[in-house]
CSV table of C-alpha atoms in Angstrom, one decimal:
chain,number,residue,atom,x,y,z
Y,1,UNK,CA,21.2,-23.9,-12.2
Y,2,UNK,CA,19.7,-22.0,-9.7
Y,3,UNK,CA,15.7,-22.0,-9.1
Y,4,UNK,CA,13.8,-19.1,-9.1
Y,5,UNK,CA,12.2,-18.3,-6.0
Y,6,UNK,CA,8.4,-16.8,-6.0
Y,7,UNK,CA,8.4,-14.0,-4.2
Y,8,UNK,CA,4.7,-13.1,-3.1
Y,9,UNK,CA,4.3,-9.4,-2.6
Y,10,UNK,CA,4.3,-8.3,0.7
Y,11,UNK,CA,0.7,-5.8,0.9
Y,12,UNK,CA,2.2,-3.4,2.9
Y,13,UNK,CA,-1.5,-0.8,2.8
Y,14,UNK,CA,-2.9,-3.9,3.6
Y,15,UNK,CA,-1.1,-5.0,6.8
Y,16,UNK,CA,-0.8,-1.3,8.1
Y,17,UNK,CA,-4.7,-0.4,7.2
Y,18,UNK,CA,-6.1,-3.2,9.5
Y,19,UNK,CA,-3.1,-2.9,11.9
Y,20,UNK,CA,-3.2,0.8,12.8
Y,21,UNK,CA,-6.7,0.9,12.7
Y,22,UNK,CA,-7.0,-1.7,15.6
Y,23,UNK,CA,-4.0,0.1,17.2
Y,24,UNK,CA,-5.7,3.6,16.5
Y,25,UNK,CA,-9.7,2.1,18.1
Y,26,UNK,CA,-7.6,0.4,20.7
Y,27,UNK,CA,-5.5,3.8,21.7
Y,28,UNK,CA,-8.9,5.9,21.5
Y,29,UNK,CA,-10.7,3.6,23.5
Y,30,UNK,CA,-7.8,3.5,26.5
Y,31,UNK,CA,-7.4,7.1,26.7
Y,32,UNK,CA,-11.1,7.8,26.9
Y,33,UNK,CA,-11.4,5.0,29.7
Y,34,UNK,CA,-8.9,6.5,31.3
Y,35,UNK,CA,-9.7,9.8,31.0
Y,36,UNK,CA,-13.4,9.2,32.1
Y,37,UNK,CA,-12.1,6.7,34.9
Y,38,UNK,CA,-10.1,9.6,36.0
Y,39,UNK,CA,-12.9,12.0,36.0
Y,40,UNK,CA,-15.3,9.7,38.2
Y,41,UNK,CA,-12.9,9.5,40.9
Y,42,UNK,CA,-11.9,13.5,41.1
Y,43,UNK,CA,-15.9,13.7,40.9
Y,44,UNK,CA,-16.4,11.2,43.8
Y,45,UNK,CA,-13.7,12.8,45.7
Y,46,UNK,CA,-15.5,16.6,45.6
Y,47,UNK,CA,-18.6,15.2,46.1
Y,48,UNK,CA,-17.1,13.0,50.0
Y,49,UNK,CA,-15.6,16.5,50.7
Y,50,UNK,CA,-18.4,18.2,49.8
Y,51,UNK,CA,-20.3,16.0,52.3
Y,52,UNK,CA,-18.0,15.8,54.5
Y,53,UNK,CA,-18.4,20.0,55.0
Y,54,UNK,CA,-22.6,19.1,54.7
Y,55,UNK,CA,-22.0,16.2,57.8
Y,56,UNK,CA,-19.9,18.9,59.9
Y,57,UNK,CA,-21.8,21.9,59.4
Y,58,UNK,CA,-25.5,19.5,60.6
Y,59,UNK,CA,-23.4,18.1,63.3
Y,60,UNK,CA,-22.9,21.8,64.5
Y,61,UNK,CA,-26.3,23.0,63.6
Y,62,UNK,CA,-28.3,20.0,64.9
Y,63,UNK,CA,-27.0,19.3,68.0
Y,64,UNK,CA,-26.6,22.9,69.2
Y,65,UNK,CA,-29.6,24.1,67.6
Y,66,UNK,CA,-32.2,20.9,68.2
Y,67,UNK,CA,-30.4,19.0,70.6
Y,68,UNK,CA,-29.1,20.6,73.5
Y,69,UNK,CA,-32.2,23.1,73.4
Y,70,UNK,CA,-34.9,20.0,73.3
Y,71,UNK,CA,-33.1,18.2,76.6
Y,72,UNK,CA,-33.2,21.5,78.3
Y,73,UNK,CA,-37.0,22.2,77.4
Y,74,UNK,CA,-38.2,19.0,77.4
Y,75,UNK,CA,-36.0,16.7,79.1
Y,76,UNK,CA,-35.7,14.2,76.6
Y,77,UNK,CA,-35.6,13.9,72.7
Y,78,UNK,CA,-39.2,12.5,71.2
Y,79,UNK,CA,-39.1,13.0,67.7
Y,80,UNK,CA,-42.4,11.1,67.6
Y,81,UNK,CA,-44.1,14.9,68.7
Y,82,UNK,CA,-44.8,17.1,66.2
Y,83,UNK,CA,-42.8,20.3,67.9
Y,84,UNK,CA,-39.7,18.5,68.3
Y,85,UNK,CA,-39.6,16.6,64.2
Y,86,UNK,CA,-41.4,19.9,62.9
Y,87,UNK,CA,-38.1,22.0,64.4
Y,88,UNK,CA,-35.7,19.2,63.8
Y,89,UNK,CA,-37.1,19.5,60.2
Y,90,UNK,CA,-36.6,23.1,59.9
Y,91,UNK,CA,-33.2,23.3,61.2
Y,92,UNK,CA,-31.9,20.4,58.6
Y,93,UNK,CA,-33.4,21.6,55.6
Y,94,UNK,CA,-32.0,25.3,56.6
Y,95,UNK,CA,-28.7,23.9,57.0
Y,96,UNK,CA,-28.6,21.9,53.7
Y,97,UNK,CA,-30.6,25.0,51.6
Y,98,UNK,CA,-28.4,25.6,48.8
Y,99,UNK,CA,-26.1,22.7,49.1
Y,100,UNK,CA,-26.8,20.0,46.4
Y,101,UNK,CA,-28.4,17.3,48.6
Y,102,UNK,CA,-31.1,14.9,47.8
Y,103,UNK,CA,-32.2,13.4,50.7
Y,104,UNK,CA,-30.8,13.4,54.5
Y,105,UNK,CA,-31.1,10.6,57.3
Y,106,UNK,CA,-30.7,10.6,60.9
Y,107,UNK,CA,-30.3,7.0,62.3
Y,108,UNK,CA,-30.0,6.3,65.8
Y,109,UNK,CA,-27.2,3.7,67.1
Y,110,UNK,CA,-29.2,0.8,66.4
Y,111,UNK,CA,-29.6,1.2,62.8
Y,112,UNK,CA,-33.3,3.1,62.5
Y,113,UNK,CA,-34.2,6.4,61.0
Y,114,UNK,CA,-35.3,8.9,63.6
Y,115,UNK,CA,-35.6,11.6,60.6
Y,116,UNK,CA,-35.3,11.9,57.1
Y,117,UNK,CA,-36.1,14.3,54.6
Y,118,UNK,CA,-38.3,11.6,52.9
Y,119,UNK,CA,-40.6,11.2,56.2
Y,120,UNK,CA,-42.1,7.8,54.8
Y,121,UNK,CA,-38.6,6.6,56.0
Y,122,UNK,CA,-38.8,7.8,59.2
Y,123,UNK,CA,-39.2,4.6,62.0
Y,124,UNK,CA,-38.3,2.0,59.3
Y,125,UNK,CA,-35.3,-0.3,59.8
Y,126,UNK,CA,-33.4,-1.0,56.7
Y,127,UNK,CA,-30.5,-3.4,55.9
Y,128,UNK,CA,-27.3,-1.2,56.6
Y,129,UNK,CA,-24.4,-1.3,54.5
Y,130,UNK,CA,-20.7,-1.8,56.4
Y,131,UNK,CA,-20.4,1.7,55.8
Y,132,UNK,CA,-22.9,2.1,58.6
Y,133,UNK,CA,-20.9,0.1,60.8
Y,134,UNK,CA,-17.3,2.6,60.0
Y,135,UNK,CA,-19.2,5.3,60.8
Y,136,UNK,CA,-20.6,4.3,63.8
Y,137,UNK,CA,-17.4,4.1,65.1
Y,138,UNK,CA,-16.4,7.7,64.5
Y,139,UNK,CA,-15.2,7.4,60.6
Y,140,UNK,CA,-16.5,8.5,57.8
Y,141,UNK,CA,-17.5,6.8,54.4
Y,142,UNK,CA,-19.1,6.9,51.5
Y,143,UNK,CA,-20.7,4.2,49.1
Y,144,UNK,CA,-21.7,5.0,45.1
Y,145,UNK,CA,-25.2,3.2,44.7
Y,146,UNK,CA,-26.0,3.4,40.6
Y,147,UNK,CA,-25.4,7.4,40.3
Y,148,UNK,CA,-26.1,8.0,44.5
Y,149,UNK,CA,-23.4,8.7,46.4
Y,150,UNK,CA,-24.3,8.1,50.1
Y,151,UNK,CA,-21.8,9.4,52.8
Y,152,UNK,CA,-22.0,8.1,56.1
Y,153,UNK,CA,-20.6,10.1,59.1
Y,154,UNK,CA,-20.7,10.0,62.7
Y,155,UNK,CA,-23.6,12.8,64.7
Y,156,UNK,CA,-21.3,13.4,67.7
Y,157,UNK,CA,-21.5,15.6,70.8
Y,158,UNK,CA,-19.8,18.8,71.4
Y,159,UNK,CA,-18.4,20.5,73.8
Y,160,UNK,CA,-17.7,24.0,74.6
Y,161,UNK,CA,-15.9,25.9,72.0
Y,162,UNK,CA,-16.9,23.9,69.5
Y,163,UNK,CA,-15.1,21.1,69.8
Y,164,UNK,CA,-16.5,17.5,69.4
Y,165,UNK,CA,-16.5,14.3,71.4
Y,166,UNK,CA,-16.0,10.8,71.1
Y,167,UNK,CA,-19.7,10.5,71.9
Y,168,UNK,CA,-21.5,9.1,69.0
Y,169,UNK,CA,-25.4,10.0,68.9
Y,170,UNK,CA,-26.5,8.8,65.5
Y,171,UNK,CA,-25.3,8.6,62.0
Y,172,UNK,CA,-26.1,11.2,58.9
Y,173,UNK,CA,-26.8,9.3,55.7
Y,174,UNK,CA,-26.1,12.3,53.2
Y,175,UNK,CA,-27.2,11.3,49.8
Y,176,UNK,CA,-25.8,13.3,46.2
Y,177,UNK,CA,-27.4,12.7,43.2
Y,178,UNK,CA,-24.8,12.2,41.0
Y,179,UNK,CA,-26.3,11.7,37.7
Y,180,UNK,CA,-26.1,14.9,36.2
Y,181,UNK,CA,-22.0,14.8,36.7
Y,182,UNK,CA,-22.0,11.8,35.4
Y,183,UNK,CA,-23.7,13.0,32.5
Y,184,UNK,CA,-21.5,15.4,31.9
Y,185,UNK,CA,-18.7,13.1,32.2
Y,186,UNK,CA,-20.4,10.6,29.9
Y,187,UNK,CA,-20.7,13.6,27.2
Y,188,UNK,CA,-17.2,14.9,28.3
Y,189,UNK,CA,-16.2,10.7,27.8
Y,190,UNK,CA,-17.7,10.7,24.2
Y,191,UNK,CA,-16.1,14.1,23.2
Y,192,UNK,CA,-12.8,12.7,23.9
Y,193,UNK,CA,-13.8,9.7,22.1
Y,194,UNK,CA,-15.0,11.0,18.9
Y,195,UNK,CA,-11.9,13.9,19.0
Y,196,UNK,CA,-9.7,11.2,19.4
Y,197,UNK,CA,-11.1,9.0,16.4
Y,198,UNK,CA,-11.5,12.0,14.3
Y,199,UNK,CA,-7.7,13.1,15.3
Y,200,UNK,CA,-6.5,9.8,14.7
Y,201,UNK,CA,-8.4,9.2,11.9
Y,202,UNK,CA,-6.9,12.3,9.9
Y,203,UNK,CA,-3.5,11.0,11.0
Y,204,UNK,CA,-3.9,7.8,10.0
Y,205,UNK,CA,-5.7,8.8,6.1
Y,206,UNK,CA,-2.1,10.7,6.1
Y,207,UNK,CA,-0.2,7.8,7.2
Y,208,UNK,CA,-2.0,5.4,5.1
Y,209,UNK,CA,-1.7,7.7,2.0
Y,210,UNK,CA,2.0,8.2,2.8
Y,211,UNK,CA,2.5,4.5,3.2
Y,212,UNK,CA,0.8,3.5,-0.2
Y,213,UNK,CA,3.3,5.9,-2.0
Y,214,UNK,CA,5.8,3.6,-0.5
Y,215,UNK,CA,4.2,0.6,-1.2
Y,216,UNK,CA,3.9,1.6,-5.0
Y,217,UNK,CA,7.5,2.9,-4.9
Y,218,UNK,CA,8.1,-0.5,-3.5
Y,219,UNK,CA,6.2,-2.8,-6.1
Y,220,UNK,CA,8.0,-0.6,-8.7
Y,221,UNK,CA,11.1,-1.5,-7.9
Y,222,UNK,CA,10.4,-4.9,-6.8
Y,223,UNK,CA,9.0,-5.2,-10.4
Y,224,UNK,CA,12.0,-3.8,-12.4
Y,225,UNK,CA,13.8,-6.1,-10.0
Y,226,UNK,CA,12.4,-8.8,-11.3
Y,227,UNK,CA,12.5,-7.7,-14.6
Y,228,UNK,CA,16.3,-7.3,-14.4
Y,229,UNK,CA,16.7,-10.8,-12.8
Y,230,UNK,CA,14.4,-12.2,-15.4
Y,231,UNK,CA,17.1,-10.2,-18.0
Y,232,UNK,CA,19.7,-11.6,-16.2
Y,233,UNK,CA,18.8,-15.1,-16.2
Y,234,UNK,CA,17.5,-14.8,-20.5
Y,235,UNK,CA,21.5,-13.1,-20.3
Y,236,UNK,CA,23.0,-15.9,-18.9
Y,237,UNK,CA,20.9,-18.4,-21.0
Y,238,UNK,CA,22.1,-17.0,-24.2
Y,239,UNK,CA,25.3,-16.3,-23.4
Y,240,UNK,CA,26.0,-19.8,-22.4
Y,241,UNK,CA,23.9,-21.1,-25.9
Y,242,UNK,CA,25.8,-18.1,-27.7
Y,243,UNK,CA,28.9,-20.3,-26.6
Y,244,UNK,CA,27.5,-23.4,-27.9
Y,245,UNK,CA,26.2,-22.0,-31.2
Y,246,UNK,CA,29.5,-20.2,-31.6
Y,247,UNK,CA,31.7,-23.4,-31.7
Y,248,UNK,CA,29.5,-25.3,-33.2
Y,249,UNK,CA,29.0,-23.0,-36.2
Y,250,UNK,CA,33.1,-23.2,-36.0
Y,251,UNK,CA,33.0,-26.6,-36.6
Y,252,UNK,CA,30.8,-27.0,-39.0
Y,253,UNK,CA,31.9,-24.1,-41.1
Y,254,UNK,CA,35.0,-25.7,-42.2
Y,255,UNK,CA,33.4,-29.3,-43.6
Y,256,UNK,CA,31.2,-27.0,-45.3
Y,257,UNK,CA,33.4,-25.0,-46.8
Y,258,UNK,CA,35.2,-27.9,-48.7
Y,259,UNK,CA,31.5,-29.0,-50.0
Y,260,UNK,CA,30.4,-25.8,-51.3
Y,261,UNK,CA,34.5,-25.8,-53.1
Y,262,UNK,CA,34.2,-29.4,-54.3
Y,263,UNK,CA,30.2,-28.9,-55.6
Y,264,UNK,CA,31.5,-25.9,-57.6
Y,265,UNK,CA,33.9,-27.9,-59.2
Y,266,UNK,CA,31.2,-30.5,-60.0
Y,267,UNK,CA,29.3,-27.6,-61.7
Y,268,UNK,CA,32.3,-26.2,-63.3
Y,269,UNK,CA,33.2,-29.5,-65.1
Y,270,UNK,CA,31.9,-30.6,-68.2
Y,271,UNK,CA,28.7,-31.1,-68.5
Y,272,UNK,CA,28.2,-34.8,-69.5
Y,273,UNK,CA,26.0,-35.7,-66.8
Y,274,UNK,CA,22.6,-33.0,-66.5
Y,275,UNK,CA,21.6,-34.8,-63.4
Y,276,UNK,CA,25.0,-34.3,-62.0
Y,277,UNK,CA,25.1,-30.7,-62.9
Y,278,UNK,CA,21.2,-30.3,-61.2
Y,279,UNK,CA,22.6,-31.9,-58.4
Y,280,UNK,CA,25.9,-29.8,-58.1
Y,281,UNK,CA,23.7,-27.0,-58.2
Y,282,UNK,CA,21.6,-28.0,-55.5
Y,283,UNK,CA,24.6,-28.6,-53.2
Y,284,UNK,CA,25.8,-25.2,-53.8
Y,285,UNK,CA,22.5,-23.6,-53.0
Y,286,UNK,CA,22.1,-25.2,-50.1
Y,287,UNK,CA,25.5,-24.9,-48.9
Y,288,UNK,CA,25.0,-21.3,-49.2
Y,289,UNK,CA,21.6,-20.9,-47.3
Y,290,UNK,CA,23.4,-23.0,-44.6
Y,291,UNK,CA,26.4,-20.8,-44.7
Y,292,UNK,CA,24.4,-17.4,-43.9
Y,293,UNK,CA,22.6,-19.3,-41.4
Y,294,UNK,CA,26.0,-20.3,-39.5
Y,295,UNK,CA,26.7,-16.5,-40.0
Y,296,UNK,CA,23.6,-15.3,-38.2
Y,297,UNK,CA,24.6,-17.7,-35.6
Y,298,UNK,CA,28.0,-16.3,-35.1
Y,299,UNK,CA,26.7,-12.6,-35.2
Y,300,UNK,CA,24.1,-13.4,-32.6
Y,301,UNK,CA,26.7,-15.3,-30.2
Y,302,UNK,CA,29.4,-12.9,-30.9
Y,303,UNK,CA,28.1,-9.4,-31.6
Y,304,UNK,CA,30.7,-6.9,-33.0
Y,305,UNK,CA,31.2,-4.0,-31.4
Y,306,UNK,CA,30.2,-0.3,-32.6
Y,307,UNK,CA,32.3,1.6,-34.3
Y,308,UNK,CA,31.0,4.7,-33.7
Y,309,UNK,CA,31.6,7.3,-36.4
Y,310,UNK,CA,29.3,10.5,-38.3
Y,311,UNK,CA,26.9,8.7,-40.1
Y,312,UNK,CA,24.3,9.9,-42.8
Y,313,UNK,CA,21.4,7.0,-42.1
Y,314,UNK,CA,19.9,8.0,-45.8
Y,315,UNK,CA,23.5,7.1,-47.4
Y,316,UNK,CA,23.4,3.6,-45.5
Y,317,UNK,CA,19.4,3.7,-46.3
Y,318,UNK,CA,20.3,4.2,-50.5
Y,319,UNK,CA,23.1,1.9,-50.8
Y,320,UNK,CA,21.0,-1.1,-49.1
Y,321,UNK,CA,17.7,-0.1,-51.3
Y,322,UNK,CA,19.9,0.4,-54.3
Y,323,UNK,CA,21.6,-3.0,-54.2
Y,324,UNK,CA,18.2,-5.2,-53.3
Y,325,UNK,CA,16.1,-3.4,-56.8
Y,326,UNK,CA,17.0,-7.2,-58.0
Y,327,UNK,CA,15.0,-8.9,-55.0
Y,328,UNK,CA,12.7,-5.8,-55.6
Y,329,UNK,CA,11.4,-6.6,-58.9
Y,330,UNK,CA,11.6,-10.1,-58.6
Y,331,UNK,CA,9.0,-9.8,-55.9
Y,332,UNK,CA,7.5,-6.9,-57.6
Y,333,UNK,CA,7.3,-4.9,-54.6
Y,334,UNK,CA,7.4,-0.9,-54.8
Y,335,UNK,CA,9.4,1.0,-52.7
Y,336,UNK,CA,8.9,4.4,-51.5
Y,337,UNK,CA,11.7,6.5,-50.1
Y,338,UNK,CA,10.2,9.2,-47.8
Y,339,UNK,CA,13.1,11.2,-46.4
Y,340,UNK,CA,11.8,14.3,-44.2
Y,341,UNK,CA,15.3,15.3,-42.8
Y,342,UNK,CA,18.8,14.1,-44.0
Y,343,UNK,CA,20.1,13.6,-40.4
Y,344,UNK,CA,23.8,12.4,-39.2
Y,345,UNK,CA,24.4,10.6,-36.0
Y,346,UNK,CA,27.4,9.0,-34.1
Y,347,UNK,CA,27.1,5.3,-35.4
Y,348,UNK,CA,28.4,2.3,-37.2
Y,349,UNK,CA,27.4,2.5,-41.0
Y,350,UNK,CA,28.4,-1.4,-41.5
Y,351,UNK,CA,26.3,-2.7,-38.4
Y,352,UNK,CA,23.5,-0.3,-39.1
Y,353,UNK,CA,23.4,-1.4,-42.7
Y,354,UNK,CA,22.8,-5.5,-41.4
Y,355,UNK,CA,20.1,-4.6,-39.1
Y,356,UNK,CA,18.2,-2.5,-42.0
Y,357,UNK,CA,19.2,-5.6,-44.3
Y,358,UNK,CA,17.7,-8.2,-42.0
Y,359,UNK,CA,14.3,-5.4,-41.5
Y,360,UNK,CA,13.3,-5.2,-45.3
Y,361,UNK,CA,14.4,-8.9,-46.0
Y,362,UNK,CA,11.7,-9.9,-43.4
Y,363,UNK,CA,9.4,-7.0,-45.8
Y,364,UNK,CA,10.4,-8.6,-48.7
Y,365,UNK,CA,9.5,-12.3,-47.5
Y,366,UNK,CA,5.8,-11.2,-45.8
Y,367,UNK,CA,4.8,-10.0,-49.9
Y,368,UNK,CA,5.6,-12.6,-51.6
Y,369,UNK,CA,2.7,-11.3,-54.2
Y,370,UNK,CA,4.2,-8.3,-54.4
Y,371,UNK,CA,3.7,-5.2,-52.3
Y,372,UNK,CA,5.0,-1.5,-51.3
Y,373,UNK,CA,7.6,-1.2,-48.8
Y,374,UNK,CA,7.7,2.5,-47.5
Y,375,UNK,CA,10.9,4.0,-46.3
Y,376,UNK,CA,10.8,7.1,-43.9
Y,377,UNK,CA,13.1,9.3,-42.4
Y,378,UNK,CA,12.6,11.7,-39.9
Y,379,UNK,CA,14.7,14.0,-37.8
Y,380,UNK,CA,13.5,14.1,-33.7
Y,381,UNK,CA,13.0,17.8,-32.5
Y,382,UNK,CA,15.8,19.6,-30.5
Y,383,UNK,CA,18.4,17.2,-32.5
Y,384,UNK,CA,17.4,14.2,-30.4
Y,385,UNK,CA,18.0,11.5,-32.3
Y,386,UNK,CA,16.6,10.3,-35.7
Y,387,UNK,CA,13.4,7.6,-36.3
Y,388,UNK,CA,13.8,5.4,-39.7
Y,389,UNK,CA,10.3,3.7,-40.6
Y,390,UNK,CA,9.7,0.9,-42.7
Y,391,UNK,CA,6.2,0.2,-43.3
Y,392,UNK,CA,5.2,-2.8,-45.4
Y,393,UNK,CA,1.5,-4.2,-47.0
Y,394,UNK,CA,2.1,-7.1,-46.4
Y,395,UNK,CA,0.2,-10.1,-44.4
Y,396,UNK,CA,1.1,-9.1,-41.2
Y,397,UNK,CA,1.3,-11.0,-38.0
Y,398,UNK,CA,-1.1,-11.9,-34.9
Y,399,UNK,CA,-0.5,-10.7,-31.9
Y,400,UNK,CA,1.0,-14.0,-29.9
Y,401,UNK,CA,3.5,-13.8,-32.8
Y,402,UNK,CA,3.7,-9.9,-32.2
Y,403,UNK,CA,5.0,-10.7,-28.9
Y,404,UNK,CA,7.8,-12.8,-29.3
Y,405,UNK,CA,9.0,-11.9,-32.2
Y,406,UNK,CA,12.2,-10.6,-30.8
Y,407,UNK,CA,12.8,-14.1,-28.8
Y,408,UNK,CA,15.9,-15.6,-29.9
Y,409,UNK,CA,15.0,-18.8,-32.5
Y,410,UNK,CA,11.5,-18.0,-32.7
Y,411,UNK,CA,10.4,-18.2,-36.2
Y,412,UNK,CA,7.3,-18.9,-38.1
Y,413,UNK,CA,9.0,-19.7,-41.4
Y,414,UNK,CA,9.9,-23.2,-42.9
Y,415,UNK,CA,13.6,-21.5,-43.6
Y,416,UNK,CA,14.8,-19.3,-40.8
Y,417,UNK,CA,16.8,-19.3,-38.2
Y,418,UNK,CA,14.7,-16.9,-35.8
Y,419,UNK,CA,17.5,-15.0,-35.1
Y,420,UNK,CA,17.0,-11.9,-37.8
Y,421,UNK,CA,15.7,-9.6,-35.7
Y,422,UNK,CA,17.2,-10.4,-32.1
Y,423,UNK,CA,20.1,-9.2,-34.2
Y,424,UNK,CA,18.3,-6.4,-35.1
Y,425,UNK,CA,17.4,-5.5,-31.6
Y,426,UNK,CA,21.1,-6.1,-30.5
Y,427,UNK,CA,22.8,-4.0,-33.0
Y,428,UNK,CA,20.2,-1.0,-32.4
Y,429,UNK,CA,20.8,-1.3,-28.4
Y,430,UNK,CA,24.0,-0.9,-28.6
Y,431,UNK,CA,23.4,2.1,-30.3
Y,432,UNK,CA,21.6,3.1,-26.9
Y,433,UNK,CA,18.6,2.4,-29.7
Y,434,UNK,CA,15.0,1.4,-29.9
Y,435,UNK,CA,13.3,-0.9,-31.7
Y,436,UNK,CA,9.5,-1.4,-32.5
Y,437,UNK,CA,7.2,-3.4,-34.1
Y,438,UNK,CA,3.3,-2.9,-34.7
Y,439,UNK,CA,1.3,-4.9,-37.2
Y,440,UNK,CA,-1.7,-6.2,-37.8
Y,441,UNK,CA,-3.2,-9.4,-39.9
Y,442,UNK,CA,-4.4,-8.2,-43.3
Y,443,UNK,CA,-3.1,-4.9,-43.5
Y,444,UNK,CA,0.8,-5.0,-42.9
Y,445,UNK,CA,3.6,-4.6,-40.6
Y,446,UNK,CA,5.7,-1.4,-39.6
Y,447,UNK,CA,9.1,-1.1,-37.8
Y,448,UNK,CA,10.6,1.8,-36.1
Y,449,UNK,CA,13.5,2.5,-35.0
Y,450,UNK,CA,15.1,5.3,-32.9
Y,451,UNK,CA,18.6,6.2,-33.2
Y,452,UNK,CA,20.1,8.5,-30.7
């Protein structure tokens, strides 16, 4: 016997919710990293070439301007004197007018600003970065302090025609304030960011609406798939007691019938003995309730096939009502015939007239103070089929009894085999039929059935 396997559903909104959001955050977050990262270094690199044009164009300006002029009229550069920083002051702050510059300083070889723009700076020694010590030797370089970038680059000599030395004078420390650049890329850096959530976002509200569809396809059909295997193993389970019932019923059949022959004859004989006869009687009875209950078995293991043929479901209907008025008025229950349409459908007569048998037997035995049993029949539009109604006053049933009242064997009487109505339902799926039941405790039970 094989062992049923849980299956735990597999919470595919679940799983793809937390997953592509961390994938989406993580995505968003790269590209605007990159994208900012990116942007720095294009920024830093305009602003070295910008300085780089700033450093040539003081070089030029300085040392033909200030210092070949000064040696000649002076004989030496002071910058200590007044006339010589004033017009070294002049000519710098001409140069750099309408460049972006903050601040400019002049050091001399050893590392101390002979002029700055900031002239509280001018004479003081400072600690010098390595950048210093590159340019010093004819190279230039830059270094990003917070949002400064300084640019260190060589004050060299020129010669005639403009062209420059080796000769190293001094150093230009040009410094860029960088911060509103980088405040555009931080504003540029948090546009991308939140484009790229909100992009992202939308994509993934799609993706995660598309993806519970799925998952509700899924859980549909992993539901009717259990249903089915459920089906299938109930299938298998009956079949193989069908088998069991089937030869047993077989078996015990024939015993039986040569009891029920040899208590008639008891009955039939002359009767001397009343005790004899009483107990004759009661061998027949109960021969024959265990007969039909050997039948039921053998209907329910072997189940005859259709027949399908026109049928006129109020014919079948009369001839069943018409041969239970004994049971009727011995229980002194009323019937009402309510026949809206007189329809005929494809259908076996014979099979359709047990599983109506076995429905107002079950009626009959739920009033056994009497009662009204209503019959209805009514056509369903567009020639669709046909629904038969058979509605009773009696005690009715509670709702854990409601729900397996179809279960093979279930019963809730002292004398029944629980298999009246798991015939019913057999004989009215075959007939690509359904079969319902509603009642409720006090005021009765009705069961409808729709015939195709």
């Amino acid at each position: 016997m094989h062992s049923r396997q849980s299956v735990r559903p597999f919470k595919l909104v679940k799983y793809f919710s937390y997953s592509s959001f961390f994938l989406i955050l993580f995505a968003s977050l790269t590209l605007s990293f990159i994208v900012s990262k990116g942007a720095k270094s294009l920024i830093l690199q305009k602003s070295e070439e910008y300085a780089l044009l700033v450093a040539k164009n003081l070089n030029h300006q300085v040392f033909l301007q200030f210092t070949l002029p000064t040696v000649a009229v002076f004989g030496r550069i002071r910058l200590r004197e007044k006339v010589q920083f004033e017009r070294l002051d002049r000519i710098v702050k001409n140069t750099i007018h309408g460049f972006d510059i903050e601040q400019v300083n002049i050091y001399d070889v050893k590392g101390t600003i002979a002029y700055s723009t900031n002239k509280e700076l001018v004479g003081k020694k400072l600690t010098l970065p390595p950048e210093f010590q590159m340019a010093k030797k004819g190279n230039l370089a830059s270094r990003l302090e917070k949002n400064k970038l300084k640019t260190y680059a060589p004050f060299r000599a020129e010669k005639a025609l403009a062209q420059e030395t080796t000769l190293v004078l001094g150093i230009f420390e040009i410094t860029q304030d960088l911060s509103k650049d980088y405040k555009i890329i931080k504003n540029f850096h948090t546009t991308v960011i939140a484009s790229s959530i909100f992009i992202m976002g939308l994509l993934f509200l799609g993706l995660t609406l598309i993806v519970k569809r799925a998952e509700r396809i899924i859980e549909a059909r992993a539901e009717e798939r259990r249903r089915l295997e459920d089906r299938l193993r109930k299938t298998e389970h009956l079949a193989n007691l069908g088998e069991m019932v089937a030869a047993v019923s077989h078996e015990i059949k024939n015993p039986l019938g040569v009891i029920s022959s040899t208590a008639e004859l008891l009955q039939n004989r002359k009767k001397e003995d009343e005790t004899q006869a009483q107990l004759a009687q009661i061998i027949l009875e109960e021969t024959k309730r265990l007969n039909q209950t050997l039948s039921e078995f053998l209907e329910f293991a072997r189940p005859e096939i259709p027949k399908f043929a026109p049928c006129t479901v109020t014919e079948v209907l009369d001839k069943l009502l018409s041969f239970l008025i004994p049971d009727f008025q011995s229980h002194r229950i009323e019937v009402i015939k309510e026949y809206r349409d007189n329809p005929v459908i494809e259908a076996d007569s014979n099979l359709l007239h047990r599983a109506f048998l076995n429905i107002i037997m079950n009626a009959i035995q739920a009033m056994p103070s009497g009662g009204q049993l209503k019959v209805t029949v009514e056509a369903v539009p567009d020639n669709k089929g046909v629904v038969i109604m058979f509605t009773d006053t009696g005690s009715g049933m509670q709702e854990e009894v409601l729900e397996n009242i179809f279960t093979p064997f279930f019963t809730t009487k002292e004398k029944g085999s629980g298999l009246g109505l798991s015939i019913v339902k057999k004989i009215i799926e075959n007939h690509e039929g359904r079969v319902k039941i509603e009642s409720k405790i006090g005021k009765g039970t009705r069961v409808i059935v729709f015939l195709p």
